[in-house]
Amino acid sequence: MILTMKHFILTAALLLCVAAASAQPARRGAPKINDDLSVTFQVMAPQAREVGVDICGKVYPMVREGDGPWRVTTDPLEPGFHYYFLVVDGFRASDPASKHYFGTGTDASAIDIPEAGVDFYLDKDVPRGDVRLERYWSPSLKTWRTAWVYVPAEYDNNPRKRYPVLYLQHGGGEDETGWTFQGKTDIILDNLLAEGKCEPMLIVMDYGQAGDFAKILLEETIPMVDSRYRTLADPKHRAMAGLSFGGGQSWSIGLKHPEVFSSIGIFSSGMFGGVGAGAYAPFSVESQLPELLADPAAFNAAHDVFYMSCGLGDPRIEHTRKAAEALQAAGAKVHFSAWPGGHEWQPWRKSLHEFVQLLFK
Amino acid sequence: MILTMKHFILTAALLLCVAAASAQPARRGAPKINDDLSVTFQVMAPQAREVGVDICGKVYPMVREGDGPWRVTTDPLEPGFHYYFLVVDGFRASDPASKHYFGTGTDASAIDIPEAGVDFYLDKDVPRGDVRLERYWSPSLKTWRTAWVYVPAEYDNNPRKRYPVLYLQHGGGEDETGWTFQGKTDIILDNLLAEGKCEPMLIVMDYGQAGDFAKILLEETIPMVDSRYRTLADPKHRAMAGLSFGGGQSWSIGLKHPEVFSSIGIFSSGMFGGVGAGAYAPFSVESQLPELLADPAAFNAAHDVFYMSCGLGDPRIEHTRKAAEALQAAGAKVHFSAWPGGHEWQPWRKSLHEFVQLLFK
């Protein structure tokens, strides 16, 4: 029998009334992370013939016992944040028992495997900033947009103080919510600030795959932020960073506008290679950054931080490392870091954590 | 062939690079609202035998032509916000082509059918407030929580002014994001404030189905809000409202604590009846509100606004109307409103829109 929406809502509501006991909604049948970092999934799909879980590049077939849910336990997974999908008779679906995050172009399921000894992105009892949803009009797109803005705890208590701003972009198929929900940006900053390890700053997270994003960012987003917040509105106090697709934008927009941004972070971009032929033009300093070769001293004077990073398990790693070395050989003061992990949020959290400690000194 | 995650991400990312042209992420195969307010859905599920859409209490079987997607066009739907599910070989899934909202206990698909001539919850070119994500520790739950707080545009420009606060709760199976994403609370308030139709106020939206919520709200949330914001921290400047399950909480917590709240809003609660036997004790003023009968004058002196509402298509409507009449007969100054629509967000948006205009006068 197919339950109608009405019955389902009533059932779900009654169950939740009884079952909910944590701070976040209880989800029946939520995936369970085991001690060895394997994950056990279960799915109710009584009429399906074939069910699997697609995670970390592998589809695990699920098995059903009697009338119960389909189940499978994966191999031990890498620590980090992994999008996944259920595959039910060939239909790719998000898991009803998982929180969904906008990624891979849809509201996708994900599981966050903890990394032993790594707690810089976990909630701690420190002064808490907040993340503010700012709706604003885009004249070029003729539509309303929403920027998410991290504001440090001290901001409201220092009404005369002005703050530097980091513009921080998501990856392809993600959106303005990614750096908060997946990336834990506010938690990372709150923890660093409590330890005195970075400067207080605003961080603006916006949607970067709409229209002419360079025009939107430079002519619409930045003026909106400078009008609504007490910013230090000059290039020395403005940075741009991004992951993957957003890393490419940090190059094409951030690095190409030194009159706007003096610090740049490029996390796991495919622009240096590793993402298949044709996605980007082959990288060379000559073709992509002739201004560095023309006048390294002027380039370095204009750039306080030029940061690049990549996961060691990411196909982009060797290309990124070589690009960083070529840039260094050409005279740029590139800070390059490599982290365990593939093309996912754990290296990006670590990149953000390191990058912001270098900024606005 | 089942695509692996890696291929899927690459494909999705490339498509998005090309296709995205609006302010929000493009979603391939997104449901289309037709002129007659019917909706056309499509789903790619090549190996499925039976696919349907469960929306507004009806399951619409989908039909597939050749190798293409499954498709169906519904009957014309009521204006308002409708959760829905795909049913693929009996598996209830959210639609990969729809934005997901936390409702019915999961990240559910939904479609928002516009209502002709009704624009109070649509973005307008007015001074914009924001919604702030406030993370805070719950000693009783021993976990971190996140409250979403609407802050009016004028707040940051009036550093010495203090503000009244409305505590606004979601329904069963929803969470602290509901009143922003589904309810459009900040848009409704921004529009009203621009017209001078309500008082500037803070609105706190928190998750209400965890632990002892009365204790959390009274002993943890309110003190957190009063410490982080410039509030008017007295009952005359504090209100509580909620929808459905949250409406019941507004009664059991808000109305029962006149030393904390002086105004109460109860939208579409099942506590008056209409949700099946046994869900709530039968309603009577004698049993549920003896303090009103004991001293109507004292009760009214303590309550500035006592608001109740329900959708005309909601099975709760006649029970709610009768309860309001019984309360009025017992001397309470109940404001009762009924709106077109069922048990969904359109009546709740209208209730909020009306309720906040009555507050803090």
XYZ file of C-alpha atoms in Angstrom:
722
model
C 0.000 0.000 0.000
C 1.225 3.443 -0.830
C 0.670 5.802 2.067
C -0.811 9.124 1.089
C 0.925 12.310 2.160
C -1.712 12.928 4.812
C -1.212 9.588 6.509
C 2.512 9.928 6.216
C 2.544 13.368 7.841
C 0.376 12.182 10.704
C 2.517 9.112 11.240
C 5.753 11.051 11.033
C 4.480 13.762 13.350
C 3.293 11.304 15.968
C 6.518 9.338 15.823
C 8.542 12.508 16.138
C 6.510 13.642 19.120
C 7.519 10.470 20.900
C 10.957 9.770 19.554
C 12.756 13.083 19.288
C 15.234 13.459 22.100
C 18.228 15.240 20.608
C 18.797 18.835 19.573
C 18.392 18.042 15.918
C 15.528 16.171 14.318
C 15.593 12.414 14.815
C 15.776 10.573 11.523
C 14.605 6.995 11.512
C 17.037 4.626 9.844
C 19.839 7.190 9.736
C 23.192 5.805 8.552
C 25.409 4.595 11.376
C 29.154 5.206 11.430
C 30.883 2.159 12.897
C 34.086 2.087 14.944
C 36.182 1.151 11.903
C 34.649 4.108 9.974
C 32.592 1.826 7.790
C 28.988 2.992 7.507
C 25.832 0.897 7.769
C 22.944 2.122 5.626
C 19.352 0.939 5.625
C 16.474 1.737 3.307
C 12.791 0.810 3.309
C 11.897 -0.076 -0.274
C 9.630 -3.104 -0.066
C 8.796 -3.353 -3.763
C 12.238 -2.608 -5.192
C 14.241 -5.328 -6.950
C 17.701 -3.800 -6.636
C 18.960 -1.226 -4.143
C 22.460 0.153 -3.614
C 24.404 2.986 -2.033
C 26.729 5.059 -4.216
C 29.429 6.573 -2.010
C 33.127 7.403 -2.414
C 33.180 6.218 -6.022
C 31.698 2.775 -5.357
C 28.182 1.360 -5.508
C 27.499 -1.050 -2.631
C 24.619 -3.438 -3.385
C 22.167 -3.672 -0.480
C 20.597 -6.881 0.788
C 17.160 -7.414 2.240
C 16.178 -9.945 4.880
C 12.500 -10.872 4.844
C 10.194 -7.852 4.955
C 12.719 -5.547 6.612
C 14.814 -2.760 5.206
C 17.588 -3.191 2.681
C 20.974 -3.007 4.403
C 24.659 -2.759 3.636
C 27.847 -1.921 5.477
C 30.521 -0.197 3.421
C 34.271 -0.558 3.541
C 35.919 1.740 6.084
C 35.642 5.251 4.604
C 38.125 8.107 4.590
C 37.486 10.719 7.271
C 35.693 13.672 5.731
C 32.431 14.737 4.174
C 31.003 12.399 1.544
C 27.942 13.016 -0.592
C 26.090 9.808 -1.407
C 23.024 8.543 -3.216
C 20.702 5.620 -2.920
C 20.089 3.792 -6.182
C 16.642 2.166 -6.142
C 15.861 0.183 -9.284
C 18.208 2.545 -11.112
C 16.652 5.720 -9.659
C 19.236 7.949 -7.951
C 17.675 9.353 -4.795
C 18.752 11.189 -1.690
C 18.381 9.173 1.494
C 15.202 10.131 3.409
C 17.080 9.277 6.627
C 19.969 11.698 6.013
C 20.223 15.451 6.211
C 20.461 16.840 2.676
C 23.052 19.371 1.547
C 23.052 21.189 -1.761
C 25.854 19.478 -3.706
C 26.382 17.753 -7.065
C 23.576 19.981 -8.349
C 20.867 18.618 -6.070
C 19.875 18.327 -2.416
C 22.140 15.365 -1.765
C 22.601 13.066 1.181
C 25.935 13.156 2.918
C 27.783 11.598 5.789
C 30.513 13.289 7.791
C 33.149 10.790 8.949
C 35.051 12.158 11.945
C 38.840 12.375 11.812
C 40.627 11.235 14.953
C 42.299 14.096 16.790
C 40.915 16.774 14.482
C 38.446 19.080 16.204
C 39.026 22.541 14.749
C 35.630 22.423 12.989
C 33.635 21.067 15.937
C 31.449 23.183 18.221
C 33.284 24.412 21.305
C 32.410 26.586 24.249
C 33.860 29.798 22.816
C 32.308 33.174 21.978
C 29.998 32.466 19.047
C 29.619 34.622 15.994
C 26.702 34.104 13.675
C 25.851 33.622 10.017
C 23.448 36.166 8.531
C 21.216 35.618 5.520
C 21.267 38.824 3.495
C 18.739 39.117 0.691
C 19.643 41.639 -1.990
C 18.607 42.618 -5.471
C 20.794 41.804 -8.463
C 20.263 44.378 -11.216
C 22.172 42.245 -13.717
C 20.153 39.084 -13.036
C 16.948 40.954 -12.236
C 16.300 38.692 -9.291
C 16.808 38.534 -5.522
C 19.853 36.733 -4.178
C 20.840 35.610 -0.691
C 24.379 36.017 0.604
C 25.352 34.187 3.808
C 27.664 36.329 5.914
C 29.746 35.124 8.842
C 30.016 37.820 11.510
C 32.442 37.344 14.418
C 31.143 37.487 17.985
C 32.899 40.766 18.765
C 31.306 42.684 15.864
C 28.189 43.849 17.694
C 30.196 44.934 20.726
C 32.512 47.200 18.735
C 30.144 49.547 16.928
C 32.948 51.799 15.696
C 35.341 49.103 14.524
C 35.588 48.186 10.842
C 36.436 44.707 9.580
C 38.238 43.059 6.661
C 36.205 40.766 4.414
C 36.868 37.366 2.854
C 34.674 36.426 -0.125
C 34.464 32.632 -0.038
C 33.036 30.564 -2.879
C 31.584 27.056 -3.051
C 32.301 24.358 -5.636
C 30.450 23.385 -8.809
C 26.945 22.136 -8.098
C 26.947 23.650 -4.602
C 25.567 26.990 -3.444
C 25.819 29.756 -0.850
C 24.891 27.380 1.978
C 27.861 25.037 1.416
C 30.543 26.812 3.410
C 28.219 26.949 6.435
C 26.496 23.552 6.424
C 29.245 21.434 4.854
C 32.265 23.629 5.545
C 31.509 24.706 9.143
C 33.018 28.103 8.424
C 31.544 29.879 11.427
C 32.683 27.148 13.806
C 36.212 27.187 12.374
C 36.434 30.970 12.725
C 34.906 31.082 16.210
C 37.448 28.512 17.396
C 40.413 30.284 15.801
C 39.337 33.674 17.139
C 38.984 32.253 20.639
C 42.608 31.137 20.430
C 43.757 34.454 18.978
C 44.966 32.670 15.852
C 43.322 34.845 13.217
C 42.102 38.384 12.754
C 38.394 39.070 13.211
C 36.841 39.238 9.751
C 33.571 39.026 7.892
C 33.177 36.110 5.474
C 30.716 36.459 2.606
C 29.424 33.270 0.996
C 27.327 33.722 -2.111
C 26.030 31.715 -5.048
C 28.604 31.792 -7.831
C 27.081 29.920 -10.745
C 24.610 32.535 -11.908
C 25.060 34.910 -14.820
C 28.278 36.913 -15.021
C 29.566 36.252 -11.526
C 32.536 38.614 -11.830
C 30.123 41.451 -12.548
C 27.757 40.375 -9.774
C 30.515 40.067 -7.178
C 32.359 43.270 -8.074
C 29.400 45.519 -8.855
C 26.593 44.124 -6.712
C 27.722 41.895 -3.831
C 30.713 43.897 -2.611
C 28.833 47.229 -2.637
C 25.932 45.571 -0.770
C 28.297 44.201 1.877
C 30.148 47.511 2.189
C 26.832 49.302 2.663
C 25.310 46.915 5.215
C 28.422 46.110 7.269
C 31.248 48.087 8.825
C 33.921 46.931 6.391
C 37.427 48.080 5.629
C 36.610 48.709 1.993
C 40.029 48.604 0.384
C 42.062 45.867 -1.342
C 44.429 45.341 1.604
C 41.439 44.246 3.660
C 39.676 42.167 1.047
C 40.392 38.533 0.155
C 38.811 35.985 -2.150
C 38.985 32.217 -1.885
C 37.060 29.259 -3.174
C 37.056 25.527 -3.615
C 37.139 23.666 -6.933
C 34.945 25.705 -9.320
C 35.128 28.546 -6.790
C 38.917 28.221 -6.750
C 38.954 28.886 -10.478
C 36.819 31.968 -9.825
C 39.275 33.116 -7.165
C 41.915 33.062 -9.869
C 39.850 34.566 -12.691
C 38.155 37.210 -10.549
C 40.248 37.578 -7.395
C 43.766 37.357 -8.764
C 42.839 39.370 -11.854
C 41.512 42.278 -9.791
C 44.376 43.341 -7.513
C 42.686 46.730 -7.229
C 39.916 44.883 -5.327
C 41.565 41.887 -3.597
C 45.056 41.568 -2.139
C 44.801 37.972 -0.899
C 43.716 34.891 -2.810
C 42.992 31.288 -1.838
C 42.582 28.546 -4.429
C 41.508 25.196 -2.967
C 41.440 22.081 -5.199
C 40.839 23.875 -8.469
C 40.717 21.886 -11.692
C 42.255 24.768 -13.643
C 45.767 23.327 -13.247
C 44.740 19.905 -14.583
C 43.487 16.561 -13.378
C 39.872 16.939 -14.449
C 40.077 15.622 -17.991
C 41.058 17.218 -21.264
C 39.166 20.261 -22.431
C 37.718 21.403 -19.123
C 40.311 24.155 -18.844
C 43.084 25.497 -21.087
C 46.473 23.917 -20.254
C 48.067 25.852 -17.411
C 51.205 27.896 -17.816
C 52.364 30.980 -15.971
C 53.054 32.628 -19.321
C 49.501 32.254 -20.549
C 47.555 32.568 -17.291
C 49.580 35.069 -15.287
C 51.812 37.134 -17.606
C 51.647 40.066 -15.180
C 53.698 38.028 -12.706
C 56.456 37.433 -15.254
C 56.368 41.045 -16.380
C 56.969 42.454 -12.911
C 57.283 39.989 -10.008
C 58.006 42.746 -7.506
C 54.873 44.663 -8.425
C 52.836 41.449 -8.341
C 54.109 40.547 -4.877
C 53.620 44.072 -3.593
C 49.981 43.852 -4.603
C 49.401 40.414 -3.054
C 49.679 39.726 0.637
C 48.635 36.075 0.547
C 48.622 33.798 -2.501
C 47.489 30.422 -1.217
C 46.938 27.149 -3.067
C 45.976 23.735 -1.718
C 44.692 20.331 -2.736
C 43.833 16.943 -1.243
C 46.509 14.259 -1.610
C 43.889 11.860 -2.940
C 42.500 14.363 -5.448
C 43.400 13.783 -9.131
C 44.247 17.502 -9.222
C 47.090 17.183 -6.686
C 50.173 16.803 -8.888
C 48.952 19.397 -11.378
C 48.306 21.836 -8.554
C 51.680 21.180 -6.962
C 53.448 21.733 -10.295
C 51.520 24.942 -10.904
C 52.466 26.210 -7.448
C 56.118 25.393 -8.149
C 55.978 27.144 -11.519
C 54.453 30.209 -9.896
C 57.113 30.156 -7.178
C 59.849 29.779 -9.817
C 58.423 32.821 -11.559
C 58.764 34.791 -8.343
C 55.339 34.561 -6.715
C 55.234 33.929 -2.971
C 52.790 31.036 -3.207
C 51.879 29.194 -0.025
C 51.076 25.606 -1.037
C 49.510 22.978 1.229
C 48.425 19.404 0.607
C 46.065 17.532 2.909
C 44.988 13.926 3.271
C 41.706 13.261 1.502
C 40.169 13.493 -1.929
C 38.007 16.108 -3.622
C 35.834 16.775 -0.594
C 35.204 19.086 2.305
C 37.788 17.822 4.797
C 40.715 19.311 2.802
C 38.633 22.446 2.199
C 37.916 22.895 5.902
C 41.651 22.503 6.561
C 42.493 24.921 3.775
C 40.129 27.540 5.163
C 41.472 26.942 8.667
C 45.032 27.589 7.479
C 44.270 30.333 4.965
C 42.388 32.619 7.346
C 45.300 32.480 9.810
C 47.492 34.099 7.145
C 45.078 36.903 6.265
C 45.012 40.591 7.145
C 48.216 40.590 9.224
C 24.376 1.570 -16.259
C 24.644 3.044 -12.826
C 26.778 6.172 -12.857
C 29.272 6.364 -10.044
C 29.343 9.435 -7.842
C 32.497 10.671 -9.543
C 30.999 10.613 -13.021
C 27.803 12.108 -11.727
C 29.590 15.008 -10.030
C 31.611 15.761 -13.139
C 28.534 15.632 -15.338
C 26.478 17.740 -12.977
C 29.261 20.274 -12.543
C 29.821 20.658 -16.262
C 26.120 20.981 -16.959
C 25.770 23.567 -14.233
C 28.686 25.561 -15.600
C 26.841 25.847 -18.875
C 23.229 25.927 -17.837
C 23.025 28.051 -14.710
C 21.632 31.453 -15.539
C 19.418 32.401 -12.603
C 20.197 33.521 -9.077
C 19.414 30.136 -7.621
C 20.807 26.807 -8.751
C 19.295 25.438 -11.939
C 17.641 22.086 -11.384
C 17.153 19.903 -14.393
C 13.643 18.532 -14.717
C 12.227 20.833 -12.044
C 8.435 20.673 -11.680
C 6.598 23.221 -13.798
C 3.574 25.126 -12.530
C 1.095 25.552 -15.381
C -1.298 28.451 -15.938
C -4.212 26.535 -14.411
C -2.050 25.788 -11.307
C -1.678 22.157 -12.241
C 1.921 20.965 -11.973
C 3.878 18.860 -14.441
C 6.462 16.558 -12.865
C 9.128 14.492 -14.575
C 11.480 11.863 -13.222
C 14.331 9.876 -14.747
C 13.948 6.306 -13.509
C 14.722 4.086 -16.479
C 14.530 0.748 -14.671
C 11.499 1.443 -12.485
C 8.210 -0.361 -13.101
C 5.876 2.060 -11.344
C 6.396 5.744 -10.546
C 4.017 8.267 -9.025
C 3.837 11.650 -7.337
C 2.176 11.918 -3.927
C 0.920 15.475 -3.463
C -2.069 17.112 -1.768
C -3.413 13.774 -0.535
C -3.406 12.045 -3.929
C -0.935 9.780 -5.704
C -0.713 10.583 -9.430
C 0.655 7.658 -11.473
C 3.354 8.764 -13.911
C 3.675 7.578 -17.496
C 6.803 7.003 -19.521
C 7.196 7.438 -23.267
C 10.035 5.422 -24.778
C 13.347 5.966 -23.001
C 12.462 9.397 -21.642
C 11.481 10.519 -18.182
C 8.291 9.522 -16.413
C 5.768 12.371 -16.544
C 2.456 13.437 -15.094
C 0.412 16.603 -14.833
C -1.676 16.951 -11.684
C -5.107 18.444 -11.210
C -5.015 22.195 -10.563
C -3.631 22.590 -7.029
C -4.623 24.967 -4.259
C -2.367 28.007 -3.961
C 0.116 27.450 -1.153
C 3.080 25.378 -0.125
C 2.779 21.637 -0.696
C 5.260 18.982 0.369
C 5.352 16.061 -2.048
C 7.120 12.771 -2.636
C 8.008 10.651 -5.590
C 7.060 7.004 -5.203
C 9.416 4.818 -7.253
C 8.575 1.118 -7.090
C 7.098 1.806 -3.661
C 10.124 3.770 -2.405
C 9.164 7.225 -1.126
C 11.826 9.684 -2.250
C 12.333 13.407 -2.430
C 12.517 14.767 -5.956
C 16.137 15.368 -7.056
C 14.841 18.247 -9.200
C 13.180 20.129 -6.327
C 14.577 22.164 -3.479
C 14.170 20.183 -0.260
C 12.701 21.581 2.949
C 12.730 19.884 6.321
C 9.120 18.742 6.763
C 7.188 15.543 7.523
C 10.312 14.428 9.398
C 12.624 14.413 6.394
C 14.185 16.690 3.785
C 11.092 16.741 1.605
C 10.372 18.139 -1.819
C 7.859 20.927 -2.044
C 6.218 23.192 -4.541
C 4.967 26.687 -3.813
C 1.856 27.516 -5.849
C 1.410 31.282 -6.140
C -1.864 32.873 -5.058
C -3.219 35.522 -7.403
C -3.077 38.994 -5.905
C -1.251 37.889 -2.763
C 2.272 39.274 -2.542
C 2.894 40.018 1.134
C 5.443 37.174 1.334
C 7.281 37.982 -1.904
C 10.599 39.833 -2.097
C 10.188 43.575 -2.565
C 12.519 46.516 -2.814
C 12.268 47.528 0.849
C 14.871 47.823 3.622
C 15.954 44.248 4.297
C 16.516 42.736 7.693
C 18.357 39.469 8.016
C 18.094 36.043 9.618
C 20.950 35.085 11.936
C 22.017 31.558 12.799
C 22.863 31.516 16.491
C 24.596 28.421 17.814
C 24.267 27.907 21.552
C 24.820 25.241 24.145
C 21.892 23.455 25.764
C 22.831 22.304 29.274
C 19.700 20.163 29.515
C 20.304 18.352 26.216
C 24.088 18.509 26.488
C 24.359 19.457 22.842
C 24.686 22.511 20.610
C 21.543 23.990 19.093
C 20.973 26.579 16.377
C 18.320 29.262 16.713
C 17.404 31.286 13.618
C 16.728 34.900 14.548
C 15.036 37.487 12.337
C 16.519 40.937 12.912
C 14.833 43.983 11.354
C 16.820 46.272 9.069
C 16.820 49.165 11.539
C 18.385 47.144 14.388
C 22.031 47.805 13.522
C 21.394 51.509 13.016
C 19.861 52.006 16.454
C 22.534 50.725 18.827
C 20.738 52.004 21.925
C 17.239 50.829 21.057
C 15.821 47.645 22.574
C 13.335 45.382 20.813
C 10.411 43.099 21.662
C 10.734 39.421 20.759
C 8.385 36.887 19.194
C 9.258 33.212 19.738
C 7.871 31.406 16.700
C 7.629 27.632 16.457
C 7.400 25.227 13.519
C 5.068 22.256 13.113
C 5.581 18.551 13.821
C 8.302 17.045 11.663
C 9.711 20.469 10.770
C 12.581 22.369 12.369
C 14.092 25.791 13.035
C 14.535 26.471 9.309
C 10.815 26.179 8.487
C 9.641 29.685 9.280
C 12.415 31.120 7.086
C 12.502 28.790 4.081
C 8.844 27.721 3.967
C 7.266 30.563 5.931
C 9.176 33.549 4.466
C 9.113 35.224 7.862
C 11.825 37.767 7.136
C 10.205 38.800 3.861
C 6.801 39.188 5.519
C 8.264 41.340 8.295
C 10.422 43.450 5.988
C 7.371 44.226 3.852
C 5.150 45.073 6.825
C 7.812 47.255 8.423
C 8.304 49.156 5.175
C 4.596 49.983 5.232
C 4.660 50.907 8.917
C 2.154 48.148 9.650
C 3.933 46.444 12.531
C 6.391 47.244 15.273
C 10.044 46.360 14.724
C 10.713 43.109 16.556
C 13.091 40.194 16.770
C 11.687 36.778 15.850
C 13.360 33.689 17.272
C 12.805 30.392 15.469
C 14.150 27.320 17.195
C 13.801 23.548 17.083
C 10.958 22.506 19.358
C 10.865 18.726 19.288
C 13.876 18.014 21.464
C 13.839 17.062 25.119
C 11.793 19.205 27.509
C 11.167 22.146 25.214
C 9.475 24.271 27.885
C 12.621 24.035 29.979
C 14.876 24.687 26.977
C 12.891 27.706 25.816
C 12.414 29.303 29.230
C 15.788 28.519 30.781
C 18.150 28.342 27.812
C 16.857 29.996 24.633
C 15.330 33.140 26.120
C 18.381 33.901 28.306
C 20.649 33.353 25.274
C 18.581 35.749 23.172
C 18.411 38.328 25.965
C 22.191 38.152 26.344
C 23.090 38.370 22.644
C 20.466 40.886 21.501
C 19.148 44.216 22.735
C 15.773 42.904 23.865
C 12.995 44.318 25.979
C 13.179 41.464 28.444
C 9.769 41.591 30.064
C 6.447 39.825 29.408
C 4.794 42.856 27.780
C 7.422 42.683 25.061
C 7.522 38.929 24.601
C 5.173 36.831 22.467
C 4.986 33.179 21.505
C 3.313 31.671 18.463
C 3.481 28.473 16.511
C 1.814 26.367 13.874
C 0.230 22.950 14.410
C 2.487 21.146 16.919
C 4.077 24.529 17.668
C 0.613 25.989 18.231
C 0.045 23.429 20.953
C 3.356 24.493 22.486
C 2.267 28.122 22.350
C -0.679 27.107 24.491
C 1.145 24.766 26.864
C 4.218 26.961 27.281
C 3.226 30.461 26.162
C -0.261 30.768 27.576
C 0.715 28.937 30.758
C 3.559 31.346 31.497
C 1.984 34.822 31.620
C 4.965 35.926 33.697
C 7.045 35.371 30.534
C 4.719 35.991 27.552
C 1.836 38.432 27.209
C 0.822 37.596 23.633
C 0.054 34.205 22.133
C -0.602 32.962 18.607
C -1.963 29.481 17.909
C -2.103 28.586 14.213
C -3.841 25.353 13.110
C -3.278 23.413 16.305
C -4.716 19.929 16.640
C -5.291 20.419 20.369
C -8.895 21.513 19.795
C -9.725 18.429 17.705
C -9.754 17.261 14.114
C -6.652 15.104 14.249
C -8.152 11.814 15.366
C -9.063 10.436 18.752
C -6.379 10.177 21.376
C -3.898 12.676 20.001
C -4.976 15.284 22.536
C -7.351 15.333 25.517
C -10.817 16.660 24.545
C -10.777 20.444 24.722
C -12.778 22.405 27.240
C -12.101 25.773 28.797
C -12.756 24.238 32.208
C -10.051 21.621 31.859
C -7.491 23.481 29.745
C -7.776 27.066 30.947
C -9.387 27.177 34.409
C -7.471 30.372 35.221
C -9.585 32.193 32.626
C -12.830 31.089 34.283
C -11.474 31.882 37.727
C -10.652 35.492 36.894
C -11.326 36.709 33.337
C -10.250 40.257 34.156
C -6.893 39.134 35.501
C -6.428 36.829 32.501
C -7.164 39.622 30.033
C -4.979 42.077 31.903
C -2.084 39.660 31.526
C -2.675 39.002 27.816
C -2.399 41.655 25.160
C -3.030 39.433 22.150
C -4.656 35.983 22.186
C -4.785 34.919 18.558
C -6.090 31.702 16.987
C -6.372 30.735 13.333
C -6.900 27.801 11.004
C -7.228 26.994 7.309
C -10.793 26.565 6.038
C -9.781 23.305 4.379
C -8.069 21.964 7.496
C -9.918 19.213 9.427
C -9.124 21.254 12.553
C -11.196 24.264 11.435
C -14.556 23.656 13.124
C -12.939 22.446 16.337
C -10.728 25.512 16.415
C -13.618 27.847 15.718
C -15.677 26.267 18.502
C -12.768 26.500 20.926
C -12.308 30.176 20.076
C -16.024 30.776 20.662
C -15.911 28.929 23.983
C -12.922 30.997 25.065
C -14.684 34.194 24.002
C -17.832 33.115 25.873
C -15.677 32.598 28.955
C -14.450 36.169 28.658
C -11.172 35.889 26.758
C -10.518 38.451 24.025
C -9.636 35.882 21.379
C -8.911 37.102 17.873
C -9.928 34.282 15.508
C -9.150 34.142 11.781
C -9.826 31.519 9.137
C -8.024 31.429 5.802
C -8.511 29.562 2.552
C -6.291 26.490 2.356
C -5.597 23.297 4.229
C -2.975 22.317 6.773
C -0.108 24.072 5.030
C 2.051 27.142 4.971
C -0.198 29.563 3.082
C -2.596 29.945 6.062
C 0.417 30.075 8.396
C 2.063 32.871 6.395
C -1.246 34.759 6.523
C -1.590 34.093 10.234
C 1.897 35.414 10.926
C 1.237 38.408 8.683
C -1.890 39.284 10.669
C -0.627 38.314 14.122
C 2.517 40.448 14.073
C 0.443 43.508 13.153
C -1.390 43.130 16.467
C 1.709 42.765 18.629
C 3.507 45.162 20.951
C 1.154 48.108 20.426
